[in-house]
Coordinates of C-alpha atoms in Angstrom, one line a residue:
M81 CA -39.4 -78.9 -79.8
L82 CA -37.7 -76.8 -78.3
G83 CA -38.6 -73.8 -80.1
N84 CA -42.9 -74.3 -79.1
G85 CA -43.7 -72.5 -76.7
L86 CA -41.9 -69.3 -79.0
L87 CA -43.9 -69.4 -81.6
Q88 CA -47.1 -69.7 -79.5
G89 CA -46.7 -66.8 -77.8
L90 CA -45.5 -65.0 -81.5
V91 CA -48.8 -66.0 -82.5
V92 CA -50.6 -65.0 -79.5
T93 CA -48.6 -61.8 -79.9
A94 CA -49.9 -61.8 -83.2
R95 CA -53.1 -62.9 -82.7
N96 CA -54.1 -59.6 -80.7
F97 CA -51.8 -57.0 -82.8
I98 CA -54.4 -57.7 -85.4
R99 CA -57.8 -58.4 -84.3
S100 CA -56.8 -54.3 -81.7
Y101 CA -56.6 -53.9 -85.8
F102 CA -60.1 -54.2 -87.1
D103 CA -61.9 -53.7 -83.5
P104 CA -60.8 -50.1 -81.8
E105 CA -62.8 -51.9 -78.1
R106 CA -59.4 -53.7 -78.5
L107 CA -56.9 -50.6 -78.8
T108 CA -54.9 -50.3 -75.4
T109 CA -52.6 -46.7 -75.9
V110 CA -54.4 -43.2 -76.7
Q111 CA -52.7 -40.1 -77.3
Y112 CA -51.5 -38.6 -74.4
P113 CA -52.9 -35.3 -73.8
E114 CA -54.8 -34.5 -75.8
E115 CA -57.1 -38.1 -74.3
R116 CA -56.8 -39.1 -71.4
V117 CA -58.2 -42.7 -70.1
T118 CA -60.3 -41.6 -66.9
L119 CA -58.6 -43.3 -63.1
P120 CA -60.6 -46.3 -61.3
E121 CA -62.8 -44.5 -58.4
N122 CA -60.3 -46.5 -56.4
S123 CA -56.4 -45.5 -57.6
R124 CA -54.1 -42.9 -55.4
S125 CA -52.1 -40.6 -56.2
F126 CA -50.6 -37.7 -53.8
P127 CA -52.4 -36.5 -50.1
F128 CA -54.8 -33.5 -50.5
L129 CA -57.0 -31.8 -47.8
V130 CA -60.3 -32.2 -48.1
Y131 CA -62.8 -29.0 -46.9
D132 CA -67.0 -27.9 -46.6
G133 CA -67.9 -24.7 -47.7
T134 CA -64.6 -22.9 -47.3
P135 CA -61.1 -22.8 -47.0
D136 CA -61.5 -21.9 -43.2
N137 CA -64.1 -24.7 -42.4
L138 CA -61.3 -27.3 -42.5
R139 CA -61.6 -30.7 -41.5
C140 CA -58.0 -30.6 -40.1
V141 CA -57.8 -30.1 -36.4
A142 CA -54.6 -30.9 -36.5
C143 CA -54.1 -33.0 -34.4
K144 CA -51.5 -34.6 -36.2
I145 CA -52.3 -38.3 -35.9
C146 CA -51.0 -38.7 -39.5
E147 CA -47.8 -36.3 -39.2
Q148 CA -46.8 -39.2 -36.5
E149 CA -47.6 -42.6 -38.7
C150 CA -46.4 -41.2 -42.1
P151 CA -43.5 -44.2 -43.1
P152 CA -41.4 -41.7 -44.8
Q153 CA -42.2 -38.9 -42.4
C154 CA -42.8 -36.0 -45.2
I155 CA -45.8 -35.1 -43.2
Y156 CA -44.8 -31.7 -40.9
I157 CA -47.8 -30.0 -38.8
E158 CA -47.3 -27.1 -36.1
V159 CA -50.4 -26.2 -34.5
E160 CA -52.3 -22.4 -34.8
R161 CA -52.4 -20.5 -31.0
D162 CA -54.8 -18.4 -30.3
P163 CA -52.5 -15.0 -30.4
K164 CA -54.0 -13.6 -27.2
T165 CA -54.2 -17.0 -24.7
G166 CA -51.5 -18.5 -26.9
K167 CA -53.8 -22.2 -25.9
P168 CA -53.5 -24.3 -29.3
V169 CA -56.8 -24.0 -31.5
R170 CA -58.4 -27.3 -33.1
R171 CA -56.3 -26.4 -36.5
P172 CA -53.4 -26.7 -38.5
R173 CA -50.8 -22.6 -38.4
V174 CA -49.1 -25.2 -41.3
F175 CA -49.7 -28.3 -43.0
D176 CA -46.5 -29.6 -45.2
I177 CA -46.3 -32.9 -47.3
D178 CA -43.3 -33.3 -49.1
Y179 CA -44.3 -35.1 -52.2
S180 CA -40.6 -36.0 -53.7
V181 CA -40.9 -38.1 -50.1
C182 CA -44.5 -39.5 -49.9
M183 CA -44.3 -43.2 -50.8
Q184 CA -48.5 -42.7 -51.1
C185 CA -49.1 -45.3 -49.4
Q186 CA -52.4 -43.6 -48.2
I187 CA -51.7 -44.8 -44.4
C188 CA -52.1 -40.9 -43.5
A189 CA -55.6 -41.0 -45.1
E190 CA -57.2 -44.3 -43.4
V191 CA -55.1 -43.0 -39.4
C192 CA -57.1 -40.0 -39.9
P193 CA -60.4 -40.2 -37.7
F194 CA -61.0 -36.5 -39.0
D195 CA -61.9 -37.7 -42.2
A196 CA -59.5 -34.8 -43.2
I197 CA -56.3 -35.9 -45.6
K198 CA -58.2 -38.0 -48.9
M199 CA -55.8 -39.1 -51.9
D200 CA -55.8 -37.0 -54.8
Q201 CA -55.7 -39.1 -58.3
V202 CA -53.2 -35.7 -60.0
Y203 CA -50.1 -37.9 -61.2
E204 CA -48.3 -35.1 -63.3
L205 CA -46.8 -33.6 -61.0
A206 CA -43.0 -31.2 -62.6
G207 CA -41.2 -29.1 -61.0
T208 CA -38.4 -26.9 -62.0
D209 CA -35.7 -28.1 -59.1
R210 CA -35.8 -31.3 -57.8
F211 CA -37.5 -30.2 -53.8
G212 CA -38.3 -27.2 -53.7
G213 CA -41.5 -27.8 -56.6
M214 CA -42.3 -30.4 -54.7
L215 CA -42.9 -28.9 -51.0
H216 CA -46.5 -28.0 -50.7
D217 CA -47.8 -26.2 -47.9
K218 CA -51.7 -26.2 -46.9
A219 CA -52.7 -23.5 -49.9
A220 CA -50.9 -26.1 -52.1
L221 CA -53.1 -28.9 -50.5
L222 CA -56.5 -27.4 -50.0
K223 CA -58.8 -29.5 -52.1
S224 CA -63.1 -28.3 -51.8
N225 CA -65.4 -31.5 -50.5
E226 CA -67.2 -30.9 -54.2
Y227 CA -63.9 -31.9 -55.6
Y228 CA -63.6 -34.3 -53.5
H229 CA -67.2 -35.9 -54.6
Q230 CA -66.1 -35.9 -58.4
I231 CA -63.1 -38.1 -58.2
R232 CA -64.7 -40.6 -55.6
P233 CA -68.4 -40.5 -56.0
T234 CA -69.2 -43.5 -53.5
E235 CA -66.8 -42.6 -51.0
A236 CA -67.8 -39.0 -50.3
D237 CA -71.3 -40.0 -50.2
E238 CA -70.0 -42.6 -47.4
V239 CA -68.0 -40.3 -45.3
D240 CA -70.6 -37.3 -46.1
A241 CA -73.4 -39.8 -44.7
R242 CA -71.0 -41.1 -41.7
L243 CA -69.8 -37.2 -40.9
S244 CA -73.7 -36.3 -40.7
Q245 CA -74.6 -39.1 -38.6
S246 CA -72.4 -37.9 -35.9
K247 CA -73.1 -34.6 -35.4
K248 CA -77.0 -35.6 -35.4
K249 CA -75.8 -37.2 -32.4
V250 CA -76.2 -35.5 -29.2
S251 CA -76.0 -37.1 -25.7
P252 CA -79.6 -37.3 -24.1
P253 CA -80.5 -34.7 -20.8
I254 CA -78.6 -35.7 -17.8
A255 CA -81.5 -35.8 -14.9
K256 CA -80.5 -33.6 -11.9
P257 CA -81.1 -35.7 -8.6
A258 CA -84.1 -34.4 -7.3
A259 CA -83.5 -32.4 -4.6
V260 CA -82.9 -33.9 -1.0
P261 CA -85.0 -32.4 1.3
P262 CA -82.3 -31.1 4.1
A263 CA -81.8 -34.2 7.0
Q264 CA -84.0 -33.3 10.3
P265 CA -80.9 -33.4 13.6
V266 CA -81.5 -36.4 15.4
P267 CA -82.3 -35.3 19.1
P268 CA -79.9 -36.1 21.3
K269 CA -80.5 -39.8 23.1
T270 CA -80.6 -39.2 26.9
D271 CA -80.0 -42.0 29.2
V272 CA -82.4 -42.0 32.3

């Protein structure tokens, strides 16, 4: 019969509709924004920068690996320089991410060797114009390590354990070679 599959599909739909009416656990919709579904720990949205303690204690050292690996090239970093010497300091002066270009691929978070950039769970972004509200600077991207522990507790504990382990690693002191006494001059040989 030609419509047999169609009828079976309608029966399944009607059965699920009736069961969801009597069993609230089967409901899949919520009254948003009054009710919000808790997101799974591994969900991701846009990247943010992690700092420990105060915003001055940023994990990012401006190595620019995330900027180089970003497929849509939406990350822009400038290294801060010491005003007296002009030498680079290991922190970003400018760290911008253009969310209008970001495709949320998480490559920046995966390649960061310092665990400074992570993916957020915030998916409600709105702007008044097309591009201006989507360019986030360093101040807008900064979020504390405590926030990171709230959204991803398992991963954050692993990262903190790894970072504390690497800080504890101290290279053993290099043993200085024993002082060698100066060589005694060899008397010249005389042929007799």
